[in-house]
Each structure stands twice: as structure tokens, then as C-alpha cells.
Short mmCIF file of C-alpha atoms and ligand atoms in Angstrom, two decimals:
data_model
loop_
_atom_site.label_atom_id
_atom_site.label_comp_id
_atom_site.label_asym_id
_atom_site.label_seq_id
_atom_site.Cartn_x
_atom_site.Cartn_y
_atom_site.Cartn_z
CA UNK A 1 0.00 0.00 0.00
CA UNK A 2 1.60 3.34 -0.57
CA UNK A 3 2.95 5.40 2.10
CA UNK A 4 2.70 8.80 2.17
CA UNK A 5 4.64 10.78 5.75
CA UNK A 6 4.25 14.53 6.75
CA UNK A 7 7.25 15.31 8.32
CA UNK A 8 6.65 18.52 9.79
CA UNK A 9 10.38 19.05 11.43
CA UNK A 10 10.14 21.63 14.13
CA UNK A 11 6.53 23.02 13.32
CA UNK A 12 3.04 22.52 14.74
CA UNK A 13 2.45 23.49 18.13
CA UNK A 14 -0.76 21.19 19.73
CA UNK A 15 -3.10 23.78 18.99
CA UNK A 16 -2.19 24.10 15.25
CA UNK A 17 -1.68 20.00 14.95
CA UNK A 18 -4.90 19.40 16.59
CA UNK A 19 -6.36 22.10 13.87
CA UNK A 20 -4.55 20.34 10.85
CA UNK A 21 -6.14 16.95 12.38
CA UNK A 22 -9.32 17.99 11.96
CA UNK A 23 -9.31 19.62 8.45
CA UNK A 24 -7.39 16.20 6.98
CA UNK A 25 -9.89 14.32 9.05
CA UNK A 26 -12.68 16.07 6.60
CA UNK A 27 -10.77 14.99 3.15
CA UNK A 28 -9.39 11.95 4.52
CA UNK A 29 -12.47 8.91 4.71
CA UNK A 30 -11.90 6.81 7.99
CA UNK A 31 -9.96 3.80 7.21
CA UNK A 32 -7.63 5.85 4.73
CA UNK A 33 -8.98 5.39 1.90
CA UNK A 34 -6.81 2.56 0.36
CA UNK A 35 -3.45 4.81 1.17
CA UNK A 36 -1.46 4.59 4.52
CA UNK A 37 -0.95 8.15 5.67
CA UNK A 38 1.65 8.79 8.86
CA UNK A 39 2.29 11.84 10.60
CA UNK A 40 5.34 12.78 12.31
CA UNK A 41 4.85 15.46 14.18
CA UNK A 42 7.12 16.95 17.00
CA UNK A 43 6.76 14.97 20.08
CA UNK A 44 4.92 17.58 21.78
CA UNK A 45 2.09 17.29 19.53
CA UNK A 46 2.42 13.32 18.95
CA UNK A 47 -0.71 12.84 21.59
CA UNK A 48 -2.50 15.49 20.10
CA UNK A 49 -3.05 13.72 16.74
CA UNK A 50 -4.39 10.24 16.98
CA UNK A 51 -7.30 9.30 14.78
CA UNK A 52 -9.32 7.19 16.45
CA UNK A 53 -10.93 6.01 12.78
CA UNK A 54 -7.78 5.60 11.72
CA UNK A 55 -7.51 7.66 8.83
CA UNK A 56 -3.41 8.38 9.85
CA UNK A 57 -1.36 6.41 12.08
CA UNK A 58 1.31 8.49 14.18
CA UNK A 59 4.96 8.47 13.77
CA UNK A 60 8.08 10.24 15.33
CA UNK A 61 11.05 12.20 13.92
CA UNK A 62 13.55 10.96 15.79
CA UNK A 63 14.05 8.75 18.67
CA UNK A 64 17.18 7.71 21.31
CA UNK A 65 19.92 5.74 20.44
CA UNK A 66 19.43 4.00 24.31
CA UNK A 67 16.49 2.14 26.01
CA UNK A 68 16.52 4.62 29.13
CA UNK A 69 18.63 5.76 31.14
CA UNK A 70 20.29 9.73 32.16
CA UNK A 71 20.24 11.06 28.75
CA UNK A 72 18.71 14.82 29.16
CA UNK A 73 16.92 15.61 26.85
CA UNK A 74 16.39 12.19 24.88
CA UNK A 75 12.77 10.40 24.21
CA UNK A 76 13.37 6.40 23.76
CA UNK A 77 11.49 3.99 21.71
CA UNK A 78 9.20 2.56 24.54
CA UNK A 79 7.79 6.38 25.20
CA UNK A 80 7.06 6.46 21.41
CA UNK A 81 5.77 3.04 21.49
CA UNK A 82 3.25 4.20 23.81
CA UNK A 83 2.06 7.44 22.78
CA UNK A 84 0.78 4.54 19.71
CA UNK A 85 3.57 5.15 17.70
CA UNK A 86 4.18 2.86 14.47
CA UNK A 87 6.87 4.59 12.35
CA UNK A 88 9.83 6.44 13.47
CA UNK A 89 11.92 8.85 11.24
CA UNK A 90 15.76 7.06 11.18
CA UNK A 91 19.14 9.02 9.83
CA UNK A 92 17.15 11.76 8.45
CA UNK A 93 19.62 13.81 6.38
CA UNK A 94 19.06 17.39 8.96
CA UNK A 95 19.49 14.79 12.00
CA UNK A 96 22.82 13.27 10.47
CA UNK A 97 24.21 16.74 9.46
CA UNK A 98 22.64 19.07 12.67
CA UNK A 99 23.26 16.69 15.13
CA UNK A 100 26.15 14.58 13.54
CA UNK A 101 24.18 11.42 13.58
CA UNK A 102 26.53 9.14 11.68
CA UNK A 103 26.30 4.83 10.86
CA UNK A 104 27.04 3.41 14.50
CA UNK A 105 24.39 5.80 16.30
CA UNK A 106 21.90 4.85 13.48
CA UNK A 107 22.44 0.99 14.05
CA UNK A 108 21.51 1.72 17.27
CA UNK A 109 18.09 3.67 16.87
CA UNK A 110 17.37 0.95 14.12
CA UNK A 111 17.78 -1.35 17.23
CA UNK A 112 15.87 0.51 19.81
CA UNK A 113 12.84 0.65 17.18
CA UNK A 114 12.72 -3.09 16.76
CA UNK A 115 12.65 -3.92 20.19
CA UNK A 116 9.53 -1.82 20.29
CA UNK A 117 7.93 -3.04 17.02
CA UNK A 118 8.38 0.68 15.48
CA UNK A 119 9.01 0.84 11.74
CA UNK A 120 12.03 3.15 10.47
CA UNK A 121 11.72 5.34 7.91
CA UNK A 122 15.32 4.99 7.12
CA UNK A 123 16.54 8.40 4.89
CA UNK A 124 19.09 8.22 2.79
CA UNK A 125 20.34 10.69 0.18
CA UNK A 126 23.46 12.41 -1.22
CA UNK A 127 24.94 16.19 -1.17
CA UNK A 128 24.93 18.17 -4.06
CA UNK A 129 28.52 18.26 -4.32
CA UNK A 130 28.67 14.05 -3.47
CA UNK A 131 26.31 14.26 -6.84
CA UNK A 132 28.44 16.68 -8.57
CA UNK A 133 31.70 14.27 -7.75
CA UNK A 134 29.89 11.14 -9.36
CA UNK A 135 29.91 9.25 -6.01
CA UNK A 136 26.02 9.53 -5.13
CA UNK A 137 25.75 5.48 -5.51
CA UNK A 138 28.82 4.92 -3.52
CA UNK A 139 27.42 7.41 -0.92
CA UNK A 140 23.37 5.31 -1.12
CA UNK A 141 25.40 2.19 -0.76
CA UNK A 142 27.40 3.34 2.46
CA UNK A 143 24.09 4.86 3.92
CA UNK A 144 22.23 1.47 3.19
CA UNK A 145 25.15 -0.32 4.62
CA UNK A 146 23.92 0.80 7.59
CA UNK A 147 20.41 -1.81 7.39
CA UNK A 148 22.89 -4.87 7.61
CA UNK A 149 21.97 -6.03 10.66
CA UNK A 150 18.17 -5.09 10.54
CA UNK A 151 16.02 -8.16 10.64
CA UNK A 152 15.22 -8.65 7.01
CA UNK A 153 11.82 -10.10 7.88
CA UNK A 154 10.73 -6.82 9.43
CA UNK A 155 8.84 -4.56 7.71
CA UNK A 156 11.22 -1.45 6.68
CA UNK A 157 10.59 2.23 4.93
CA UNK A 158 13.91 3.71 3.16
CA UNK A 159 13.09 7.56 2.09
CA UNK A 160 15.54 8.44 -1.12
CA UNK A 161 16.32 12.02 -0.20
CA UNK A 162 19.04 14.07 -2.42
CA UNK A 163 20.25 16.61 0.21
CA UNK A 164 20.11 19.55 -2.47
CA UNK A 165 16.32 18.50 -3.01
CA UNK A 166 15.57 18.80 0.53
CA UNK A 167 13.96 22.61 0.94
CA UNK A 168 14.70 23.92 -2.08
CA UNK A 169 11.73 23.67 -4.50
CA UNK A 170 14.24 21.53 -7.09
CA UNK A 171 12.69 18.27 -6.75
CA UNK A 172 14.88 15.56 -7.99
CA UNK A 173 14.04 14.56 -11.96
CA UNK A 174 11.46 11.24 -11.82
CA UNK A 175 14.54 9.40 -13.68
CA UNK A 176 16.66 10.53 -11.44
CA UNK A 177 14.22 9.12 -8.50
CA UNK A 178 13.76 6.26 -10.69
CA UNK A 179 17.66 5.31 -11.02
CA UNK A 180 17.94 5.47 -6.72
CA UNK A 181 15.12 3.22 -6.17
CA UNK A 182 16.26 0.64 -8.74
CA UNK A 183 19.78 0.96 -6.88
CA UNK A 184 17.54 0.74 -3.35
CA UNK A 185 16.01 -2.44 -4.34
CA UNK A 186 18.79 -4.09 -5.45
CA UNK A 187 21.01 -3.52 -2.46
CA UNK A 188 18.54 -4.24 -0.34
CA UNK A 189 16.93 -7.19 -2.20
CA UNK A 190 16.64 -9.13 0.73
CA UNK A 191 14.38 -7.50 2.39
CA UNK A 192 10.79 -8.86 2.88
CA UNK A 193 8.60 -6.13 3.10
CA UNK A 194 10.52 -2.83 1.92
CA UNK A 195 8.65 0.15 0.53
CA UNK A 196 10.96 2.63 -1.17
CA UNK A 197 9.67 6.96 -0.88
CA UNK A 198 10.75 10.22 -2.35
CA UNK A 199 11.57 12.86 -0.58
CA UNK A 200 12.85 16.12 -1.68
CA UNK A 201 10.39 19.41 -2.07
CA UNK A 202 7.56 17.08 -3.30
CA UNK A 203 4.52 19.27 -3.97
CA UNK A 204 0.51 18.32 -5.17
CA UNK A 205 2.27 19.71 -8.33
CA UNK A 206 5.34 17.26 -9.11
CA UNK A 207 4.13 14.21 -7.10
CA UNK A 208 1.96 12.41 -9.78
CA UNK A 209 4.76 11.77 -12.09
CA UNK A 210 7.04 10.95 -9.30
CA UNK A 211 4.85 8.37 -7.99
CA UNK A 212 4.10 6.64 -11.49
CA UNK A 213 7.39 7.53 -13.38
CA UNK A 214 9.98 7.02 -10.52
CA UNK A 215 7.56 3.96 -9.54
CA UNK A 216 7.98 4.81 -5.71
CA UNK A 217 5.97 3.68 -3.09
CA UNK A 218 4.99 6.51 -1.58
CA UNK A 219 6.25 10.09 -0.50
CA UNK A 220 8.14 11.74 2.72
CA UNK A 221 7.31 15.24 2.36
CA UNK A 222 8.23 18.20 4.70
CA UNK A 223 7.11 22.01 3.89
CA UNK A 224 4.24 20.95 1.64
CA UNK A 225 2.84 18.73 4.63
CA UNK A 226 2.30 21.42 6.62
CA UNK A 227 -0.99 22.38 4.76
CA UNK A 228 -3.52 19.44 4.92
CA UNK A 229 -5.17 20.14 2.03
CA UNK A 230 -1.81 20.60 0.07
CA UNK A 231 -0.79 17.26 2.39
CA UNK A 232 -4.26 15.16 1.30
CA UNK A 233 -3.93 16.00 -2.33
CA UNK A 234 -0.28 14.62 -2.82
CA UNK A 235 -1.79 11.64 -0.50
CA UNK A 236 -4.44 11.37 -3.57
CA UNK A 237 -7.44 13.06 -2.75
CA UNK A 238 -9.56 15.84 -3.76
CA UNK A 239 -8.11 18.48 -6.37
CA UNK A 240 -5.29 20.75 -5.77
P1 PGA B 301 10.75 19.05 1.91
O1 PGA B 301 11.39 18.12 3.06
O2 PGA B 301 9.52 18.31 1.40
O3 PGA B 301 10.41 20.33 2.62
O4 PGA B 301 11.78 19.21 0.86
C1 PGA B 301 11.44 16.73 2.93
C2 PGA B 301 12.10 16.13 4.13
O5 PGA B 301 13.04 16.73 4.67
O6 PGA B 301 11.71 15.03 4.57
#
């Protein structure tokens, strides 16, 4: 079933997520309509948000590397687990380059997820200049490294994100797209149950062909989420 995750980042306080909730919640028919929609709001809002006809499921944008323990500041995957969590937001490209979140620290949220039956939405996605230098494969390949020891039984989300698409209104071309997700599957052919997304200034505008040219799987989107009409319509319904 396709995927489609609003990854709002640092925006939405309760009041404006609880707002959003119930505008999608008048687009959106109860069951979700065929799609699987996700929200990953900031933490603060996460409770705020649950459909209780489940139109959207809930996910996080980041969770700690630990179980527990004195880590100030941190939120682990049991907290998310229970809040009804079911997808959490791994290696994102602002978390790796921010915060310096690198392969070892990312084997270790992938960890902390499973033990808590939370699905990653594993990002991946080169720089401009890795692009420019001709080693954006070698740079996917490192990144999906990473997955080795993941249970290849469990279900897994990778998001292709080019870095220079990210926030910048240049979407990536749908060949482009098309050529990472063909070098996604392969490398991670053993997976069972692997959906591959976009993500990269997706809009209502540029997301058809994406999602029928590139042949993804669904869609991580981040500014254009914020609206939930703007959000529903690159989901698939009503006109934008
Ligand atoms: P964008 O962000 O849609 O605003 O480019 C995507 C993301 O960072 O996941």
C-alpha cells in the first residue's frame, strides 16, 4: 500500500496539529482510503493527533539511540511506542548533518525501534557536491550499509532524499528518482517487506509523475505537509 509521511520538522504546536487533524480528518475517509498516511509530528504534539478512525497512524522524527537511562533531553522507543507510535523517522539527512548522527548511532536507533515493534523510515540521500563528484551510488550504498543487521523479515521504509532537493523547490528529476530506487532495491533485495519513498520538495504539483514515473511507493514530504489540504492532495485526494 503506498505510504505517504508529513514530516513537519520543528513546526506545529498542539493547537495548530490538533487544527490540521481535523481539516485532513474532513478529506481523509476513515480507514484511509486505500493509502497509509503517517504523521510525524514533534513529540509535543504526537498525543495530540491520533485518529481514532484511523484515517493516519502516528509516527516520530527521531528517537534515542538508548532504552533509558540519564540522557537529558532524549525520548526512547518505549515512550514512542506508547504514545501509539508505528513509524519512526531514522538518519534523516538534517538529523545526520545538525546533530552529527553518523552509521554506528543509526544501528543503534534501528535497534531501539525493533525492540519496540516501530518501523524506520530509514533516509538516505546524497549532497549536491557528493552528486556533482559522481559518487552519489557509492554514498546510497554506504548509507544502506547501515540496514545490515536489521532483521530482514521486518517490515522497513527507506526515504531516497538528495540533500540539495531537501527545501529547495528543485525536486529531484522522476529518472533521477527512478535510477535510486532501482539501486535501493537491489542492495537491499533481501528484504521482505521494503517500501521505497521520495523525498525532496515534493509538492501536489510534481508528485503524480514521481509516484508513477519514478515507480515509488509513496512520498516523505516536509514544507508541503504542513498544509492538509496541500498534504491530502499529494496523499491522492480531492483536487489541488
Ligand atoms: P521538503 O522536506 O519536502 O520540505 O523538501 C522533505 C524532508 O526533509 O523530509
Amino acid at each position: 500500500m503506498n505510504l505517504f509521511v508529513a514530516n513537519w520538522k520543528m513546526h506545529m504546536t498542539r493547537a495548530e496539529a490538533r487544527a490540521f487533524a481535523v481539516e485532513l480528518s474532513r478529506i481523509v475517509p476513515p480507514g484511509g482510503g486505500g493509502r497509509e498516511i503517517v504523521i510525524a509530528p514533534p513529540f509535543t504534539a504526537l498525543d495530540a493527533l491520533g485518529d481514532a478512525e484511523g484515517r493516519w497512524r502516528i509516527g516520530a522524527q527521531n528517537v534515542a539511540a538508548d532504552a533509558k537511562g540519564a540522557f537529558t533531553g532524549e525520548v526512547c522507543a518505549k515512550m514512542l511506542a506508547e504514545l501509539g507510535c508505528r513509524y519512526v523517522i531514522v538518519g534523516h539527512s538534517e538529523r545526520r548533518r545538525l546533530f552529527n548522527e553518523g552509521g554506528a548511532t543509526l544501528v543503534r536507533k534501528l535497534e531501539r525501534c525493533r525492540e519496540e515493534n516501530l518501523i524506520p523510515i530509514y533516509c538516505v540521500g546524497e549532497t549536491e557536491s557528493e552528486r556533482d563528484d559522481g559518487v552519489g551510488n557509492q554514498i546510497l550504498t554506504d548509507q544502506a550499509a547501515t540496514l545490515a543487521g536489521d532483521p530482514p523479515d521486518a517490515p522497513l521504509v527507506v526515504a531516497y532524499e538528495p540533500v540539495w532537493a531537501i527545501g529547495t523547490g528543485r525536486a529531484a528529476s522522476p529518472g533521477d528518482a527512478a535510477a535510486a530506487r532501482t539501486l535501493l532495491a537491489k542492495l537491499l533485495s533481501a528484504r521482505r517487506d521494503l517500501r521505497i519513498l521520495y523525498g525532496g520538495s515534493v509538492t501536489a504539483g510534481n508528485c503524480r509523475e514521481m509516484l508513477e514515473a519514478a515507480g515509488m511507493d509513496g512520498f516523505l514530504v516536509g514544507g508541503a505537509s504542513l498544509d492538509p489540504k496541500g498534504f491530502a492532495a499529494i496523499a491522492g485526494f480531492g483536487n489541488m
